[in-house]
Amino acid sequence: MPHVVLEYSDGLETQADLQSLCQALFDALAKEPAIPNPASLKIRACSQPFGVIGTDPQSYTHATLRLLPGRDDATKSHLTGIVLDVMKAHLPEVGSLTAEAVDMHGASYAKRVL
């Protein structure tokens, strides 16, 4: 925790360096006081082979920032703003960029780390 899951339109990996985007997101979020343990940060990207959006170009990236409960709306908004700013810098030609912070269910979240 936290997790950032990037869902992007198929083919975007040929137009953008998604590994650099993941690293930039990690670096930006790791500096934030709202992320007290950057070692717990996880960033991943998943291609979506099918999709339609209402604008052109028909390309998109959506970031879901999954957080354990406890952060207020202002903090969540601040963090999604950071995510969106990093995405804008790395994906300037993508038609739609969106970010959302959601609370994970703390009681049902389990992890194992080596």
PDB file of C-alpha atoms in Angstrom:
ATOM      1  CA  MET A   1       0.000   0.000   0.000  1.00  0.00           C
ATOM      2  CA  PRO A   2      -0.457   2.384  -1.681  1.00  0.00           C
ATOM      3  CA  HIS A   3      -0.939   0.903  -5.128  1.00  0.00           C
ATOM      4  CA  VAL A   4      -1.185   2.826  -8.393  1.00  0.00           C
ATOM      5  CA  VAL A   5      -2.776   0.838 -11.199  1.00  0.00           C
ATOM      6  CA  LEU A   6      -2.497   2.375 -14.647  1.00  0.00           C
ATOM      7  CA  GLU A   7      -4.937   1.119 -17.257  1.00  0.00           C
ATOM      8  CA  TYR A   8      -4.035   2.316 -20.744  1.00  0.00           C
ATOM      9  CA  SER A   9      -5.340   1.893 -24.269  1.00  0.00           C
ATOM     10  CA  ASP A  10      -3.750  -0.920 -26.212  1.00  0.00           C
ATOM     11  CA  GLY A  11      -0.757   0.162 -28.273  1.00  0.00           C
ATOM     12  CA  LEU A  12       0.257   3.016 -26.006  1.00  0.00           C
ATOM     13  CA  GLU A  13       3.380   1.122 -25.010  1.00  0.00           C
ATOM     14  CA  THR A  14       4.718   1.729 -28.534  1.00  0.00           C
ATOM     15  CA  GLN A  15       4.235   5.499 -28.173  1.00  0.00           C
ATOM     16  CA  ALA A  16       5.335   6.090 -24.582  1.00  0.00           C
ATOM     17  CA  ASP A  17       7.946   4.821 -22.165  1.00  0.00           C
ATOM     18  CA  LEU A  18       5.615   3.369 -19.571  1.00  0.00           C
ATOM     19  CA  GLN A  19       8.440   2.115 -17.355  1.00  0.00           C
ATOM     20  CA  SER A  20       9.689   5.712 -17.068  1.00  0.00           C
ATOM     21  CA  LEU A  21       6.159   6.819 -16.251  1.00  0.00           C
ATOM     22  CA  CYS A  22       5.938   4.199 -13.486  1.00  0.00           C
ATOM     23  CA  GLN A  23       9.291   5.324 -12.086  1.00  0.00           C
ATOM     24  CA  ALA A  24       8.296   9.002 -12.228  1.00  0.00           C
ATOM     25  CA  LEU A  25       5.056   8.240 -10.372  1.00  0.00           C
ATOM     26  CA  PHE A  26       6.984   6.296  -7.753  1.00  0.00           C
ATOM     27  CA  ASP A  27       9.513   9.121  -7.323  1.00  0.00           C
ATOM     28  CA  ALA A  28       6.831  11.823  -7.061  1.00  0.00           C
ATOM     29  CA  LEU A  29       4.657   9.945  -4.576  1.00  0.00           C
ATOM     30  CA  ALA A  30       7.608   8.743  -2.469  1.00  0.00           C
ATOM     31  CA  LYS A  31       8.351  12.396  -1.575  1.00  0.00           C
ATOM     32  CA  GLU A  32       4.880  13.010  -0.187  1.00  0.00           C
ATOM     33  CA  PRO A  33       4.312  13.150   3.586  1.00  0.00           C
ATOM     34  CA  ALA A  34       0.994  11.336   3.025  1.00  0.00           C
ATOM     35  CA  ILE A  35       3.061   8.307   1.926  1.00  0.00           C
ATOM     36  CA  PRO A  36       5.073   7.702   5.112  1.00  0.00           C
ATOM     37  CA  ASN A  37       6.617   4.427   3.926  1.00  0.00           C
ATOM     38  CA  PRO A  38       7.681   4.728   0.261  1.00  0.00           C
ATOM     39  CA  ALA A  39       8.982   1.142   0.329  1.00  0.00           C
ATOM     40  CA  SER A  40       5.331   0.035   0.379  1.00  0.00           C
ATOM     41  CA  LEU A  41       4.509   1.892  -2.855  1.00  0.00           C
ATOM     42  CA  LYS A  42       3.593  -0.287  -5.837  1.00  0.00           C
ATOM     43  CA  ILE A  43       3.095   1.025  -9.370  1.00  0.00           C
ATOM     44  CA  ARG A  44       1.896  -1.165 -12.240  1.00  0.00           C
ATOM     45  CA  ALA A  45       0.528  -0.662 -15.754  1.00  0.00           C
ATOM     46  CA  CYS A  46      -1.924  -2.841 -17.651  1.00  0.00           C
ATOM     47  CA  SER A  47      -2.870  -2.609 -21.305  1.00  0.00           C
ATOM     48  CA  GLN A  48      -6.574  -2.670 -22.081  1.00  0.00           C
ATOM     49  CA  PRO A  49      -7.061  -4.336 -25.474  1.00  0.00           C
ATOM     50  CA  PHE A  50     -10.591  -3.032 -25.992  1.00  0.00           C
ATOM     51  CA  GLY A  51     -12.198   0.311 -25.246  1.00  0.00           C
ATOM     52  CA  VAL A  52     -14.034   3.310 -26.607  1.00  0.00           C
ATOM     53  CA  ILE A  53     -13.940   6.853 -25.271  1.00  0.00           C
ATOM     54  CA  GLY A  54     -16.057   9.810 -26.329  1.00  0.00           C
ATOM     55  CA  THR A  55     -13.237  12.002 -27.601  1.00  0.00           C
ATOM     56  CA  ASP A  56     -10.449  11.833 -30.166  1.00  0.00           C
ATOM     57  CA  PRO A  57      -7.780  10.681 -30.151  1.00  0.00           C
ATOM     58  CA  GLN A  58      -9.047   7.310 -28.962  1.00  0.00           C
ATOM     59  CA  SER A  59      -6.293   6.855 -26.401  1.00  0.00           C
ATOM     60  CA  TYR A  60      -6.502   6.948 -22.634  1.00  0.00           C
ATOM     61  CA  THR A  61      -4.747   6.243 -19.391  1.00  0.00           C
ATOM     62  CA  HIS A  62      -6.590   5.961 -16.100  1.00  0.00           C
ATOM     63  CA  ALA A  63      -4.740   5.799 -12.788  1.00  0.00           C
ATOM     64  CA  THR A  64      -6.377   4.305  -9.735  1.00  0.00           C
ATOM     65  CA  LEU A  65      -4.561   5.230  -6.535  1.00  0.00           C
ATOM     66  CA  ARG A  66      -5.551   2.614  -3.963  1.00  0.00           C
ATOM     67  CA  LEU A  67      -4.993   3.720  -0.368  1.00  0.00           C
ATOM     68  CA  LEU A  68      -5.700   2.254   3.022  1.00  0.00           C
ATOM     69  CA  PRO A  69      -8.478   4.233   4.754  1.00  0.00           C
ATOM     70  CA  GLY A  70      -7.697   7.274   6.836  1.00  0.00           C
ATOM     71  CA  ARG A  71      -6.675  10.047   4.451  1.00  0.00           C
ATOM     72  CA  ASP A  72      -8.996  13.001   4.091  1.00  0.00           C
ATOM     73  CA  ASP A  73     -10.434  14.176   0.768  1.00  0.00           C
ATOM     74  CA  ALA A  74      -7.962  17.064   0.491  1.00  0.00           C
ATOM     75  CA  THR A  75      -5.023  14.664   0.774  1.00  0.00           C
ATOM     76  CA  LYS A  76      -6.535  12.287  -1.764  1.00  0.00           C
ATOM     77  CA  SER A  77      -7.138  15.196  -4.141  1.00  0.00           C
ATOM     78  CA  HIS A  78      -3.547  16.380  -3.682  1.00  0.00           C
ATOM     79  CA  LEU A  79      -2.189  12.896  -4.453  1.00  0.00           C
ATOM     80  CA  THR A  80      -4.363  12.430  -7.555  1.00  0.00           C
ATOM     81  CA  GLY A  81      -3.230  15.870  -8.729  1.00  0.00           C
ATOM     82  CA  ILE A  82       0.376  14.695  -8.493  1.00  0.00           C
ATOM     83  CA  VAL A  83      -0.449  11.523 -10.412  1.00  0.00           C
ATOM     84  CA  LEU A  84      -2.247  13.499 -13.129  1.00  0.00           C
ATOM     85  CA  ASP A  85       0.621  16.009 -13.438  1.00  0.00           C
ATOM     86  CA  VAL A  86       3.152  13.204 -13.906  1.00  0.00           C
ATOM     87  CA  MET A  87       0.892  11.532 -16.474  1.00  0.00           C
ATOM     88  CA  LYS A  88       0.513  14.817 -18.395  1.00  0.00           C
ATOM     89  CA  ALA A  89       4.289  15.230 -18.534  1.00  0.00           C
ATOM     90  CA  HIS A  90       4.866  11.671 -19.802  1.00  0.00           C
ATOM     91  CA  LEU A  91       1.791  11.217 -22.007  1.00  0.00           C
ATOM     92  CA  PRO A  92       1.218  14.575 -23.749  1.00  0.00           C
ATOM     93  CA  GLU A  93      -0.458  13.051 -26.827  1.00  0.00           C
ATOM     94  CA  VAL A  94      -2.885  10.758 -25.007  1.00  0.00           C
ATOM     95  CA  GLY A  95      -6.509  11.769 -25.537  1.00  0.00           C
ATOM     96  CA  SER A  96      -7.814  11.216 -21.998  1.00  0.00           C
ATOM     97  CA  LEU A  97      -5.901  11.163 -18.723  1.00  0.00           C
ATOM     98  CA  THR A  98      -7.765  10.522 -15.484  1.00  0.00           C
ATOM     99  CA  ALA A  99      -6.863   9.691 -11.891  1.00  0.00           C
ATOM    100  CA  GLU A 100      -8.924   8.588  -8.911  1.00  0.00           C
ATOM    101  CA  ALA A 101      -8.070   7.777  -5.308  1.00  0.00           C
ATOM    102  CA  VAL A 102     -10.045   4.968  -3.720  1.00  0.00           C
ATOM    103  CA  ASP A 103      -9.953   3.488  -0.246  1.00  0.00           C
ATOM    104  CA  MET A 104      -8.959  -0.133   0.061  1.00  0.00           C
ATOM    105  CA  HIS A 105     -10.801  -2.216   2.617  1.00  0.00           C
ATOM    106  CA  GLY A 106      -8.247  -2.214   5.410  1.00  0.00           C
ATOM    107  CA  ALA A 107      -9.756  -5.150   7.271  1.00  0.00           C
ATOM    108  CA  SER A 108      -9.641  -7.384   4.191  1.00  0.00           C
ATOM    109  CA  TYR A 109      -6.229  -6.279   2.872  1.00  0.00           C
ATOM    110  CA  ALA A 110      -3.406  -8.762   3.388  1.00  0.00           C
ATOM    111  CA  LYS A 111       0.165  -8.773   2.150  1.00  0.00           C
ATOM    112  CA  ARG A 112       3.386 -10.705   2.271  1.00  0.00           C
ATOM    113  CA  VAL A 113       6.753  -9.119   1.517  1.00  0.00           C
ATOM    114  CA  LEU A 114      10.198 -10.722   1.494  1.00  0.00           C
TER     115      LEU A 114
END
